[in-house]
Short mmCIF file of C-alpha atoms in Angstrom, two decimals:
data_model
loop_
_atom_site.label_atom_id
_atom_site.label_comp_id
_atom_site.label_asym_id
_atom_site.label_seq_id
_atom_site.Cartn_x
_atom_site.Cartn_y
_atom_site.Cartn_z
CA UNK A 1 10.80 -25.71 -2.32
CA UNK A 2 10.83 -23.92 1.06
CA UNK A 3 9.80 -25.91 4.10
CA UNK A 4 7.05 -24.57 6.31
CA UNK A 5 6.80 -24.94 10.07
CA UNK A 6 4.12 -26.77 12.02
CA UNK A 7 2.20 -23.60 12.84
CA UNK A 8 1.94 -22.63 9.17
CA UNK A 9 0.88 -26.13 8.13
CA UNK A 10 -1.76 -26.19 10.87
CA UNK A 11 -3.09 -22.84 9.63
CA UNK A 12 -2.98 -23.99 6.00
CA UNK A 13 -5.04 -27.07 6.89
CA UNK A 14 -7.94 -24.78 7.80
CA UNK A 15 -8.07 -23.31 4.28
CA UNK A 16 -9.94 -25.19 1.55
CA UNK A 17 -7.84 -24.37 -1.51
CA UNK A 18 -10.46 -25.88 -3.84
CA UNK A 19 -13.08 -23.21 -3.14
CA UNK A 20 -13.48 -19.46 -3.39
CA UNK A 21 -14.54 -17.82 -0.15
CA UNK A 22 -16.81 -14.84 0.22
CA UNK A 23 -14.93 -11.73 1.43
CA UNK A 24 -16.59 -12.00 4.85
CA UNK A 25 -15.61 -15.66 5.22
CA UNK A 26 -12.09 -14.98 3.96
CA UNK A 27 -11.45 -12.12 6.37
CA UNK A 28 -12.65 -14.23 9.29
CA UNK A 29 -10.40 -17.09 8.18
CA UNK A 30 -7.40 -14.77 7.79
CA UNK A 31 -7.84 -13.68 11.40
CA UNK A 32 -8.28 -17.30 12.53
CA UNK A 33 -5.18 -18.57 10.72
CA UNK A 34 -2.84 -15.81 11.92
CA UNK A 35 -0.35 -17.43 14.28
CA UNK A 36 2.36 -14.79 14.81
CA UNK A 37 2.98 -13.48 18.31
CA UNK A 38 2.89 -9.91 16.98
CA UNK A 39 -0.08 -8.13 15.44
CA UNK A 40 0.22 -9.25 11.83
CA UNK A 41 -0.70 -7.21 8.78
CA UNK A 42 -3.68 -8.24 6.66
CA UNK A 43 -2.90 -7.97 2.96
CA UNK A 44 -4.93 -8.17 -0.25
CA UNK A 45 -3.31 -9.50 -3.41
CA UNK A 46 -5.15 -8.88 -6.68
CA UNK A 47 -4.10 -10.36 -10.00
CA UNK A 48 -5.26 -8.03 -12.76
CA UNK A 49 -5.91 -8.54 -16.44
CA UNK A 50 -3.43 -5.89 -17.52
CA UNK A 51 -0.21 -5.93 -19.50
CA UNK A 52 2.40 -4.08 -17.41
CA UNK A 53 4.63 -3.81 -20.48
CA UNK A 54 2.29 -1.06 -21.69
CA UNK A 55 2.57 2.13 -19.66
CA UNK A 56 -1.09 3.00 -20.17
CA UNK A 57 -2.17 -0.24 -18.48
CA UNK A 58 -0.22 0.19 -15.26
CA UNK A 59 -2.13 1.02 -12.10
CA UNK A 60 -0.89 3.81 -9.85
CA UNK A 61 -3.39 5.53 -7.63
CA UNK A 62 -4.21 6.01 -3.96
CA UNK A 63 -7.00 5.03 -1.60
CA UNK A 64 -7.94 6.43 1.79
CA UNK A 65 -8.66 3.42 3.99
CA UNK A 66 -11.41 4.46 6.44
CA UNK A 67 -9.66 2.73 9.34
CA UNK A 68 -6.06 3.18 8.22
CA UNK A 69 -3.52 0.38 8.05
CA UNK A 70 -2.71 0.21 11.75
CA UNK A 71 0.83 1.27 10.95
CA UNK A 72 2.52 4.46 12.11
CA UNK A 73 3.50 6.25 8.90
CA UNK A 74 6.63 8.40 8.98
CA UNK A 75 6.36 11.35 6.60
CA UNK A 76 9.19 13.44 5.16
CA UNK A 77 8.41 16.68 3.32
CA UNK A 78 10.66 18.46 0.85
CA UNK A 79 9.75 22.14 1.07
CA UNK A 80 11.28 25.53 1.65
CA UNK A 81 10.48 28.79 3.39
CA UNK A 82 7.36 28.95 5.54
CA UNK A 83 6.15 25.63 4.12
CA UNK A 84 8.75 23.79 6.21
CA UNK A 85 7.25 24.86 9.53
CA UNK A 86 3.74 24.40 8.17
CA UNK A 87 4.58 20.78 7.32
CA UNK A 88 6.01 20.13 10.78
CA UNK A 89 2.98 21.75 12.41
CA UNK A 90 0.73 19.44 10.34
CA UNK A 91 2.49 16.36 11.69
CA UNK A 92 5.37 15.70 9.29
CA UNK A 93 8.21 13.82 10.96
CA UNK A 94 10.84 15.62 8.89
CA UNK A 95 10.69 18.71 6.69
CA UNK A 96 13.35 20.71 4.95
CA UNK A 97 15.16 21.44 1.73
CA UNK A 98 18.86 21.19 0.94
CA UNK A 99 19.63 19.83 4.41
CA UNK A 100 17.39 16.78 3.98
CA UNK A 101 18.51 16.17 0.42
CA UNK A 102 22.15 16.21 1.53
CA UNK A 103 21.40 13.88 4.44
CA UNK A 104 19.73 11.36 2.15
CA UNK A 105 22.48 11.63 -0.45
CA UNK A 106 25.47 11.46 1.89
CA UNK A 107 24.19 9.45 4.84
CA UNK A 108 21.65 7.19 3.11
CA UNK A 109 18.97 8.46 5.47
CA UNK A 110 15.71 6.60 4.80
CA UNK A 111 14.00 6.65 8.17
CA UNK A 112 10.63 7.50 6.61
CA UNK A 113 7.81 5.73 4.77
CA UNK A 114 6.43 8.46 2.49
CA UNK A 115 8.08 11.49 0.90
CA UNK A 116 6.00 14.50 -0.13
CA UNK A 117 7.30 17.50 -2.07
CA UNK A 118 6.12 20.89 -3.23
CA UNK A 119 6.51 21.41 -7.01
CA UNK A 120 9.27 24.01 -6.58
CA UNK A 121 11.44 21.39 -4.86
CA UNK A 122 11.36 18.73 -7.56
CA UNK A 123 14.36 20.13 -9.43
CA UNK A 124 16.49 19.49 -6.35
CA UNK A 125 14.77 16.26 -5.30
CA UNK A 126 15.38 14.86 -8.78
CA UNK A 127 19.10 14.79 -8.01
CA UNK A 128 18.53 12.00 -5.47
CA UNK A 129 15.94 10.20 -7.56
CA UNK A 130 18.39 7.32 -8.07
CA UNK A 131 18.17 6.66 -4.33
CA UNK A 132 14.51 7.42 -3.72
CA UNK A 133 13.10 5.73 -6.82
CA UNK A 134 14.17 2.11 -6.18
CA UNK A 135 12.75 2.36 -2.65
CA UNK A 136 9.39 3.66 -3.84
CA UNK A 137 9.98 6.98 -2.07
CA UNK A 138 10.18 9.37 -5.03
CA UNK A 139 7.37 11.96 -4.90
CA UNK A 140 5.02 11.57 -7.84
CA UNK A 141 1.83 13.38 -8.88
CA UNK A 142 0.07 10.05 -9.59
CA UNK A 143 0.55 9.01 -5.98
CA UNK A 144 -0.55 12.42 -4.73
CA UNK A 145 2.83 13.23 -3.19
CA UNK A 146 3.67 16.35 -5.19
CA UNK A 147 1.35 19.05 -3.90
CA UNK A 148 1.28 22.86 -3.55
CA UNK A 149 2.36 24.25 -0.20
CA UNK A 150 -1.26 25.15 0.55
CA UNK A 151 -2.22 21.45 0.35
CA UNK A 152 0.61 20.09 2.50
CA UNK A 153 -1.34 19.96 5.76
CA UNK A 154 -4.26 18.08 4.19
CA UNK A 155 -1.96 15.64 2.38
CA UNK A 156 0.08 14.91 5.50
CA UNK A 157 -3.08 14.21 7.50
CA UNK A 158 -4.40 11.90 4.77
CA UNK A 159 -1.15 9.94 4.52
CA UNK A 160 -0.84 9.54 8.27
CA UNK A 161 -4.54 8.74 8.52
CA UNK A 162 -4.45 5.75 6.20
CA UNK A 163 -4.04 6.83 2.58
CA UNK A 164 -2.06 4.15 0.77
CA UNK A 165 -0.64 3.88 -2.71
CA UNK A 166 -1.93 1.21 -5.08
CA UNK A 167 0.62 0.14 -7.65
CA UNK A 168 0.94 -3.08 -9.63
CA UNK A 169 4.18 -5.02 -9.80
CA UNK A 170 5.81 -6.13 -13.05
CA UNK A 171 3.56 -9.19 -13.24
CA UNK A 172 0.33 -7.19 -12.94
CA UNK A 173 -0.39 -8.01 -9.30
CA UNK A 174 -1.36 -5.54 -6.58
CA UNK A 175 -0.15 -6.05 -3.00
CA UNK A 176 -1.94 -3.78 -0.52
CA UNK A 177 -2.06 -3.78 3.28
CA UNK A 178 -5.64 -3.27 4.48
CA UNK A 179 -5.18 -3.39 8.24
CA UNK A 180 -4.04 -5.49 11.17
CA UNK A 181 -5.21 -8.85 12.48
CA UNK A 182 -6.40 -7.02 15.60
CA UNK A 183 -8.87 -4.97 13.53
CA UNK A 184 -12.52 -5.94 13.87
CA UNK A 185 -14.11 -7.84 10.96
CA UNK A 186 -16.15 -4.71 10.18
CA UNK A 187 -13.05 -2.51 10.02
CA UNK A 188 -11.26 -4.93 7.71
CA UNK A 189 -14.35 -5.28 5.54
CA UNK A 190 -14.77 -1.52 5.15
CA UNK A 191 -11.09 -1.10 4.29
CA UNK A 192 -11.36 -3.93 1.75
CA UNK A 193 -14.42 -2.33 0.13
CA UNK A 194 -12.54 0.98 -0.17
CA UNK A 195 -9.64 -0.83 -1.86
CA UNK A 196 -11.87 -2.68 -4.32
CA UNK A 197 -13.73 0.51 -5.23
CA UNK A 198 -10.43 2.30 -5.91
CA UNK A 199 -9.11 -0.56 -8.05
CA UNK A 200 -12.31 -0.68 -10.10
CA UNK A 201 -12.19 3.09 -10.62
CA UNK A 202 -8.57 2.85 -11.81
CA UNK A 203 -9.27 0.31 -14.57
CA UNK A 204 -7.18 1.27 -17.62
CA UNK A 205 -9.09 1.80 -20.84
CA UNK A 206 -6.67 -0.54 -22.61
CA UNK A 207 -7.30 -3.50 -20.29
CA UNK A 208 -9.00 -6.35 -22.16
CA UNK A 209 -11.05 -9.26 -20.87
CA UNK A 210 -11.54 -9.94 -17.18
CA UNK A 211 -10.04 -7.09 -15.18
CA UNK A 212 -9.83 -8.51 -11.64
CA UNK A 213 -8.86 -12.13 -12.22
CA UNK A 214 -8.14 -13.33 -8.71
CA UNK A 215 -8.18 -12.04 -5.14
CA UNK A 216 -6.28 -13.53 -2.22
CA UNK A 217 -6.29 -12.38 1.40
CA UNK A 218 -3.56 -13.27 3.86
CA UNK A 219 -1.91 -12.22 7.09
CA UNK A 220 1.80 -11.86 7.79
CA UNK A 221 3.39 -15.32 7.36
CA UNK A 222 -0.09 -16.86 7.12
CA UNK A 223 -1.61 -18.92 4.29
CA UNK A 224 -3.41 -17.24 1.42
CA UNK A 225 -7.20 -17.45 1.39
CA UNK A 226 -8.72 -17.39 -2.13
CA UNK A 227 -11.65 -15.01 -2.53
CA UNK A 228 -14.44 -15.01 -5.10
CA UNK A 229 -13.44 -11.99 -7.25
CA UNK A 230 -17.04 -11.28 -8.29
CA UNK A 231 -18.23 -11.25 -4.68
CA UNK A 232 -15.24 -9.08 -3.76
CA UNK A 233 -16.24 -6.48 -6.35
CA UNK A 234 -19.87 -6.49 -5.26
CA UNK A 235 -19.19 -6.21 -1.52
CA UNK A 236 -20.67 -3.11 0.09
CA UNK A 237 -19.54 -1.39 3.28
#
């Protein structure tokens, strides 16, 4: 069992693990128990009543957080022709075709957080899927990262502005960053509401029983704060 330092144990002592906090109380406690010298990330962890072994029960969608995540998102766009310059003009950090694909394939270039592609590029991008896929960087229509050239500018702005992907892990748990410790309680609350609304809207038809079984909020390296899942679903911005 890993040993925790004094700062973590002091933060943990402030959390009553026998109770479920309201979202407002939990967010305040997450800010209070953050002890890192840097501006930590606030994360929401949701355990869902789904069976990830069934493809139709997996969650993969996106949500536009009204206040973003507080993180600078580096965007790479696979496109060709005039769409390359259009992507760069819209704020993409990198845009190109064969040159970028070769750089990723030969140099293991992964200095980006999100990859977007136009449909006509997917035949070529597929050749480096073995490298992009395991890193969660493969463009996919479900995550809104395969779009026509005409939609590139809008998509780039959304991604850089705070659109995040929601995707369960193999145990049926979602892990989503909803902001920074430096965010105001109102900003964190509004981002959390947006996340919960998106998760509720993405409920698979095959999911049985209680859908959102538990909710935990935490900051980077901080203790988890258990949240009342019913209150979390009923919270309004």
